[in-house]
mmCIF file of C-alpha atoms and ligand atoms in Angstrom:
data_model
loop_
_atom_site.group_PDB
_atom_site.id
_atom_site.type_symbol
_atom_site.label_atom_id
_atom_site.label_comp_id
_atom_site.label_asym_id
_atom_site.label_seq_id
_atom_site.Cartn_x
_atom_site.Cartn_y
_atom_site.Cartn_z
ATOM 1 C CA MET A 1 101.412 84.291 123.317
ATOM 2 C CA LYS A 2 102.611 82.215 120.378
ATOM 3 C CA ILE A 3 104.336 84.354 117.734
ATOM 4 C CA PHE A 4 105.064 83.123 114.242
ATOM 5 C CA ALA A 5 107.679 85.490 112.801
ATOM 6 C CA VAL A 6 108.105 85.463 109.039
ATOM 7 C CA ASN A 7 111.175 87.214 107.638
ATOM 8 C CA GLY A 8 110.859 88.191 103.959
ATOM 9 C CA SER A 9 114.344 89.691 103.527
ATOM 10 C CA PRO A 10 116.574 87.968 100.973
ATOM 11 C CA ASN A 11 119.485 88.838 103.280
ATOM 12 C CA THR A 12 118.135 86.454 105.973
ATOM 13 C CA GLN A 13 120.333 86.571 109.130
ATOM 14 C CA LYS A 14 122.631 89.233 107.629
ATOM 15 C CA GLY A 15 119.881 91.781 107.033
ATOM 16 C CA MET A 16 118.665 94.770 109.004
ATOM 17 C CA THR A 17 115.191 93.181 109.015
ATOM 18 C CA HIS A 18 116.647 90.333 111.077
ATOM 19 C CA ILE A 19 118.125 92.740 113.631
ATOM 20 C CA LEU A 20 114.782 94.549 113.987
ATOM 21 C CA MET A 21 112.820 91.303 114.292
ATOM 22 C CA GLU A 22 115.190 89.543 116.694
ATOM 23 C CA THR A 23 115.488 92.593 118.963
ATOM 24 C CA PHE A 24 111.684 92.848 119.063
ATOM 25 C CA LEU A 25 111.408 89.105 119.765
ATOM 26 C CA ASP A 26 113.968 89.395 122.605
ATOM 27 C CA GLY A 27 111.550 91.775 124.305
ATOM 28 C CA ALA A 28 108.550 89.577 123.525
ATOM 29 C CA ARG A 29 110.308 86.491 124.934
ATOM 30 C CA GLU A 30 111.309 88.413 128.091
ATOM 31 C CA ALA A 31 107.593 89.015 128.592
ATOM 32 C CA GLY A 32 106.828 85.300 128.187
ATOM 33 C CA ALA A 33 106.077 84.841 124.477
ATOM 34 C CA GLU A 34 106.994 81.747 122.536
ATOM 35 C CA ALA A 35 108.366 82.672 119.109
ATOM 36 C CA GLU A 36 109.487 80.877 115.994
ATOM 37 C CA THR A 37 111.131 82.581 113.005
ATOM 38 C CA VAL A 38 111.229 81.413 109.391
ATOM 39 C CA PHE A 39 113.203 82.917 106.521
ATOM 40 C CA LEU A 40 111.158 82.869 103.321
ATOM 41 C CA GLN A 41 114.362 83.054 101.261
ATOM 42 C CA LYS A 42 115.265 79.583 102.552
ATOM 43 C CA LYS A 43 111.863 78.077 101.713
ATOM 44 C CA LYS A 44 110.451 76.835 98.475
ATOM 45 C CA ILE A 45 107.233 78.778 97.898
ATOM 46 C CA ASN A 46 105.848 78.952 94.374
ATOM 47 C CA TYR A 47 103.720 81.825 93.111
ATOM 48 C CA CYS A 48 99.955 81.521 93.424
ATOM 49 C CA ILE A 49 98.717 80.645 89.923
ATOM 50 C CA GLY A 50 95.134 81.766 90.578
ATOM 51 C CA CYS A 51 93.586 78.387 89.697
ATOM 52 C CA TYR A 52 91.206 78.350 92.728
ATOM 53 C CA ARG A 53 91.710 74.622 93.100
ATOM 54 C CA CYS A 54 92.371 75.282 96.825
ATOM 55 C CA TRP A 55 88.797 76.635 96.967
ATOM 56 C CA VAL A 56 86.853 74.225 94.793
ATOM 57 C CA THR A 57 88.760 71.044 93.901
ATOM 58 C CA THR A 58 90.712 70.212 97.081
ATOM 59 C CA PRO A 59 89.292 72.728 99.594
ATOM 60 C CA GLY A 60 92.024 74.137 101.804
ATOM 61 C CA VAL A 61 94.835 72.391 99.890
ATOM 62 C CA CYS A 62 96.960 74.212 97.302
ATOM 63 C CA VAL A 63 97.906 72.634 93.988
ATOM 64 C CA HIS A 64 101.589 73.357 94.688
ATOM 65 C CA ARG A 65 103.448 70.780 96.727
ATOM 66 C CA ASP A 66 105.998 73.010 98.440
ATOM 67 C CA ASP A 67 106.887 74.454 101.849
ATOM 68 C CA MET A 68 103.769 76.627 102.157
ATOM 69 C CA ALA A 69 101.549 73.816 103.512
ATOM 70 C CA GLY A 70 103.713 73.622 106.655
ATOM 71 C CA LEU A 71 103.692 77.400 107.037
ATOM 72 C CA LEU A 72 99.874 77.533 106.802
ATOM 73 C CA GLU A 73 99.733 75.133 109.763
ATOM 74 C CA LYS A 74 102.022 77.426 111.750
ATOM 75 C CA ILE A 75 99.835 80.446 110.917
ATOM 76 C CA ARG A 76 96.774 78.548 112.173
ATOM 77 C CA GLN A 77 98.497 77.734 115.473
ATOM 78 C CA ALA A 78 99.809 81.266 116.091
ATOM 79 C CA ASP A 79 98.237 84.014 118.204
ATOM 80 C CA CYS A 80 100.316 86.569 116.350
ATOM 81 C CA LEU A 81 101.723 86.570 112.840
ATOM 82 C CA MET A 82 104.723 88.847 112.513
ATOM 83 C CA ILE A 83 105.304 90.074 108.988
ATOM 84 C CA GLY A 84 108.927 91.205 108.682
ATOM 85 C CA THR A 85 109.971 92.755 105.409
ATOM 86 C CA PRO A 86 112.383 95.387 104.180
ATOM 87 C CA LEU A 87 110.805 98.123 102.118
ATOM 88 C CA TYR A 88 111.321 97.304 98.453
ATOM 89 C CA VAL A 89 110.160 99.994 96.004
ATOM 90 C CA ASP A 90 107.671 101.272 98.598
ATOM 91 C CA GLY A 91 106.174 97.872 99.369
ATOM 92 C CA MET A 92 106.936 94.414 100.703
ATOM 93 C CA THR A 93 109.487 92.095 99.081
ATOM 94 C CA ALA A 94 108.387 89.646 96.408
ATOM 95 C CA GLN A 95 109.126 86.825 98.846
ATOM 96 C CA MET A 96 106.659 88.265 101.351
ATOM 97 C CA LYS A 97 103.974 89.017 98.759
ATOM 98 C CA THR A 98 104.206 85.468 97.449
ATOM 99 C CA PHE A 99 103.782 84.167 101.009
ATOM 100 C CA VAL A 100 100.778 86.436 101.608
ATOM 101 C CA ASP A 101 99.098 85.401 98.329
ATOM 102 C CA ARG A 102 99.583 81.755 99.221
ATOM 103 C CA MET A 103 97.562 82.237 102.439
ATOM 104 C CA ILE A 104 94.388 82.121 100.327
ATOM 105 C CA PRO A 105 93.583 78.442 101.163
ATOM 106 C CA LEU A 106 92.829 79.653 104.715
ATOM 107 C CA ALA A 107 89.831 81.578 103.355
ATOM 108 C CA ASP A 108 86.513 80.114 102.275
ATOM 109 C CA PRO A 109 85.304 81.391 98.858
ATOM 110 C CA HIS A 110 81.798 82.386 100.029
ATOM 111 C CA PHE A 111 81.044 85.994 100.888
ATOM 112 C CA GLU A 112 79.819 87.431 104.165
ATOM 113 C CA LEU A 113 79.052 90.970 105.264
ATOM 114 C CA VAL A 114 81.451 92.308 107.914
ATOM 115 C CA ASP A 115 81.136 95.961 109.005
ATOM 116 C CA GLY A 116 79.489 96.904 105.706
ATOM 117 C CA HIS A 117 82.064 95.099 103.528
ATOM 118 C CA TYR A 118 81.888 91.735 101.875
ATOM 119 C CA ARG A 119 84.664 89.446 103.066
ATOM 120 C CA HIS A 120 85.538 85.763 102.835
ATOM 121 C CA PRO A 121 84.859 83.741 105.988
ATOM 122 C CA ARG A 122 87.795 81.899 107.533
ATOM 123 C CA ARG A 123 87.801 78.305 106.266
ATOM 124 C CA TYR A 124 88.381 76.722 109.654
ATOM 125 C CA GLY A 125 86.176 79.100 111.640
ATOM 126 C CA GLU A 126 89.006 79.897 114.045
ATOM 127 C CA LYS A 127 90.116 83.377 115.009
ATOM 128 C CA PRO A 128 92.932 84.364 112.629
ATOM 129 C CA PRO A 129 96.166 85.516 114.292
ATOM 130 C CA ASP A 130 96.713 89.177 115.079
ATOM 131 C CA VAL A 131 99.214 90.769 112.703
ATOM 132 C CA VAL A 132 102.238 92.938 113.497
ATOM 133 C CA LEU A 133 104.291 94.508 110.712
ATOM 134 C CA LEU A 134 108.032 95.014 111.192
ATOM 135 C CA SER A 135 109.926 96.847 108.485
ATOM 136 C CA VAL A 136 113.184 98.635 107.739
ATOM 137 C CA CYS A 137 114.117 100.945 104.895
ATOM 138 C CA GLY A 138 117.190 102.722 103.598
ATOM 139 C CA PHE A 139 115.796 106.234 103.207
ATOM 140 C CA TYR A 140 115.659 108.735 106.074
ATOM 141 C CA GLU A 141 111.983 109.659 106.311
ATOM 142 C CA ARG A 142 109.457 107.551 108.210
ATOM 143 C CA GLU A 143 106.718 108.381 105.707
ATOM 144 C CA ASN A 144 108.395 105.985 103.249
ATOM 145 C CA PHE A 145 106.475 103.246 105.073
ATOM 146 C CA ASP A 146 102.996 104.791 104.547
ATOM 147 C CA GLY A 147 102.109 102.708 101.467
ATOM 148 C CA LEU A 148 103.291 99.444 103.016
ATOM 149 C CA ILE A 149 101.430 100.077 106.278
ATOM 150 C CA ASP A 150 98.246 100.909 104.362
ATOM 151 C CA HIS A 151 98.620 97.697 102.344
ATOM 152 C CA VAL A 152 99.115 95.514 105.427
ATOM 153 C CA GLU A 153 96.193 97.177 107.258
ATOM 154 C CA ARG A 154 93.951 96.471 104.261
ATOM 155 C CA MET A 155 95.271 92.933 104.038
ATOM 156 C CA CYS A 156 94.278 92.423 107.688
ATOM 157 C CA ARG A 157 90.738 93.666 107.069
ATOM 158 C CA ASN A 158 90.603 91.325 104.045
ATOM 159 C CA MET A 159 91.753 88.366 106.176
ATOM 160 C CA GLN A 160 89.681 89.454 109.182
ATOM 161 C CA SER A 161 92.802 89.676 111.339
ATOM 162 C CA ARG A 162 93.412 92.392 113.903
ATOM 163 C CA PHE A 163 96.230 94.716 112.787
ATOM 164 C CA VAL A 164 98.125 95.547 115.967
ATOM 165 C CA GLY A 165 100.565 98.046 114.458
ATOM 166 C CA ALA A 166 103.769 98.658 112.549
ATOM 167 C CA VAL A 167 107.247 98.780 114.067
ATOM 168 C CA VAL A 168 109.322 100.597 111.449
ATOM 169 C CA ARG A 169 112.946 101.695 111.332
ATOM 170 C CA PRO A 170 114.003 104.110 108.558
ATOM 171 C CA SER A 171 117.743 104.601 107.817
ATOM 172 C CA SER A 172 118.109 100.939 108.712
ATOM 173 C CA TYR A 173 121.905 100.884 108.571
ATOM 174 C CA ILE A 174 122.005 102.667 111.896
ATOM 175 C CA PHE A 175 122.125 99.113 113.291
ATOM 176 C CA THR A 176 125.651 98.770 111.898
ATOM 177 C CA LEU A 177 126.872 102.019 113.464
ATOM 178 C CA GLU A 178 127.123 100.802 117.047
ATOM 179 C CA GLY A 179 130.850 101.689 117.183
ATOM 180 C CA LEU A 180 130.303 105.204 115.831
ATOM 181 C CA LEU A 181 127.029 106.136 117.532
ATOM 182 C CA PRO A 182 126.699 103.830 120.556
ATOM 183 C CA GLU A 183 124.118 105.873 122.452
ATOM 184 C CA PRO A 184 121.432 106.295 119.751
ATOM 185 C CA VAL A 185 121.821 102.668 118.646
ATOM 186 C CA ARG A 186 121.432 101.461 122.232
ATOM 187 C CA GLU A 187 118.356 103.654 122.746
ATOM 188 C CA ILE A 188 116.714 102.558 119.505
ATOM 189 C CA LYS A 189 117.328 98.869 120.242
ATOM 190 C CA GLU A 190 115.942 99.329 123.750
ATOM 191 C CA ALA A 191 112.799 100.940 122.265
ATOM 192 C CA ILE A 192 112.415 97.961 119.905
ATOM 193 C CA ARG A 193 112.696 95.524 122.856
ATOM 194 C CA ARG A 194 110.154 97.628 124.778
ATOM 195 C CA ALA A 195 107.762 97.347 121.823
ATOM 196 C CA GLY A 196 108.142 93.543 121.914
ATOM 197 C CA ARG A 197 107.434 93.432 125.648
ATOM 198 C CA GLU A 198 104.432 95.711 125.258
ATOM 199 C CA LEU A 199 102.897 93.527 122.571
ATOM 200 C CA VAL A 200 102.913 90.556 124.924
ATOM 201 C CA GLU A 201 101.998 92.366 128.141
ATOM 202 C CA LYS A 202 99.282 94.691 126.790
ATOM 203 C CA GLY A 203 98.447 93.385 123.303
ATOM 204 C CA THR A 204 99.183 96.848 121.868
ATOM 205 C CA LEU A 205 101.973 98.947 120.379
ATOM 206 C CA SER A 206 101.737 102.454 121.737
ATOM 207 C CA PRO A 207 102.508 105.435 119.501
ATOM 208 C CA HIS A 208 105.278 106.799 121.758
ATOM 209 C CA VAL A 209 107.198 103.473 121.672
ATOM 210 C CA LEU A 210 106.854 103.320 117.887
ATOM 211 C CA ASP A 211 108.075 106.934 117.683
ATOM 212 C CA ASP A 212 111.150 106.009 119.755
ATOM 213 C CA VAL A 213 111.937 103.104 117.384
ATOM 214 C CA ALA A 214 111.652 105.308 114.284
ATOM 215 C CA ARG A 215 113.263 108.453 115.671
ATOM 216 C CA ASP A 216 115.933 110.481 113.870
ATOM 217 C CA TYR A 217 119.451 109.948 115.145
ATOM 218 C CA LEU A 218 121.386 112.270 112.822
ATOM 219 C CA PRO A 219 120.530 115.624 111.234
ATOM 220 C CA LYS A 220 119.225 115.065 107.720
ATOM 221 C CA GLU A 221 122.281 116.704 106.081
ATOM 222 C CA ALA A 222 124.708 114.474 108.013
ATOM 223 C CA PHE A 223 122.720 111.399 106.884
ATOM 224 C CA LEU A 224 123.025 112.541 103.275
ATOM 225 C CA LYS A 225 126.773 113.137 103.518
ATOM 226 C CA GLY A 226 127.477 109.867 105.370
ATOM 227 C CA SER A 227 125.285 107.799 103.016
ATOM 228 C CA ASN A 228 126.857 109.208 99.859
ATOM 229 C CA GLU A 229 130.355 108.651 101.218
ATOM 230 C CA PHE A 230 129.390 105.070 102.027
ATOM 231 C CA TRP A 231 128.095 104.408 98.485
ATOM 232 C CA ASP A 232 131.246 105.973 96.998
ATOM 233 C CA ARG A 233 133.352 103.577 99.074
ATOM 234 C CA CYS A 234 131.214 100.629 97.868
ATOM 235 C CA ILE A 235 131.565 101.696 94.225
ATOM 236 C CA THR A 236 135.340 102.029 94.633
ATOM 237 C CA ALA A 237 135.489 98.574 96.263
ATOM 238 C CA GLY A 238 133.155 97.123 93.636
ATOM 239 C CA LYS A 239 130.978 95.475 96.290
ATOM 240 C CA PHE A 240 128.439 96.223 98.983
ATOM 241 C CA LEU A 241 130.522 96.809 102.098
ATOM 242 C CA ASN A 242 129.363 95.878 105.518
ATOM 243 C CA LEU A 243 129.584 99.083 107.494
HETATM 244 C C1 FMN B 1 115.222 96.202 95.339
HETATM 245 C C2 FMN B 1 115.314 97.162 96.487
HETATM 246 C C3 FMN B 1 114.356 98.130 96.643
HETATM 247 C C4 FMN B 1 114.403 99.048 97.707
HETATM 248 N N1 FMN B 1 113.451 99.999 97.808
HETATM 249 C C5 FMN B 1 113.516 100.889 98.833
HETATM 250 C C6 FMN B 1 112.525 101.922 98.948
HETATM 251 O O1 FMN B 1 111.594 102.033 98.150
HETATM 252 N N2 FMN B 1 112.656 102.815 99.967
HETATM 253 C C7 FMN B 1 113.679 102.747 100.893
HETATM 254 O O2 FMN B 1 113.738 103.574 101.790
HETATM 255 N N3 FMN B 1 114.605 101.752 100.819
HETATM 256 C C8 FMN B 1 114.555 100.828 99.819
HETATM 257 N N4 FMN B 1 115.490 99.828 99.728
HETATM 258 C C9 FMN B 1 116.523 99.697 100.804
HETATM 259 C C10 FMN B 1 116.183 98.591 101.810
HETATM 260 O O3 FMN B 1 114.892 98.742 102.354
HETATM 261 C C11 FMN B 1 117.217 98.571 102.932
HETATM 262 O O4 FMN B 1 118.509 98.407 102.399
HETATM 263 C C12 FMN B 1 116.956 97.491 103.966
HETATM 264 O O5 FMN B 1 117.895 97.597 105.013
HETATM 265 C C13 FMN B 1 117.033 96.089 103.375
HETATM 266 O O6 FMN B 1 116.702 95.136 104.339
HETATM 267 P P1 FMN B 1 117.722 93.961 104.713
HETATM 268 O O7 FMN B 1 118.924 94.659 105.306
HETATM 269 O O8 FMN B 1 116.986 93.086 105.664
HETATM 270 O O9 FMN B 1 118.065 93.270 103.434
HETATM 271 C C14 FMN B 1 115.463 98.931 98.662
HETATM 272 C C15 FMN B 1 116.439 97.936 98.492
HETATM 273 C C16 FMN B 1 116.372 97.064 97.420
HETATM 274 C C17 FMN B 1 117.461 96.018 97.260
#
């Protein structure tokens, strides 16, 4: 399986999104996958300007001359597109949304009926890659991801891709608490690796593995106390402290 992993966190290699994605990819590689990661923050990708020139003037080719052309080629070659984004105001980051909008040259403007809905055919007739969503968020409750997951599922129906599932980790800064809480961190990382292996071996992400990735590791009140103490320390220091 060829995985194209796209990381939409502005924190690139320092972010919690990176830890989630790389741990998942470790598992996927153990099971034989080939994976390549790109950081959108390091790429030049202009906003879609809605001119439709990629549909009617130069079919398949965007008016912008930037890094997206190379990324479209990688999407076309992939069996699986991994969308990795932190939750930003209940959705994906602007970097990721810009990337997703710029995938429009891969669609053909005509309409076709698919399962009772009109959709755009794929321009090149090939099967689009399956999509896996990986996301982290700062809040405690898993339901924070509901809007993002719904969006990505709809996006997959729009693009005629199979949505495999969402690997989500609330209270993302648990990844930095290895010294304090070694056992839960080890178990959560192992569940993430298991999810990566399962994707490659079975083509699925089973609910119990996803539950293990997202599971609580602290009582809610302890999370509140610890988080507020952390932010007080950051405010006193005048900067965001690495835990
Ligand atoms: C602009 C912004 C918006 C955010 N919105 C949310 C949110 O709606 N819900 C949430 O739980 N966390 C939110 N967060 C927290 C991030 O999801 C969290 O810090 C995450 O670990 C960031 O990913 P990164 O470490 O890869 O940068 C937000 C953070 C920022 C900077």
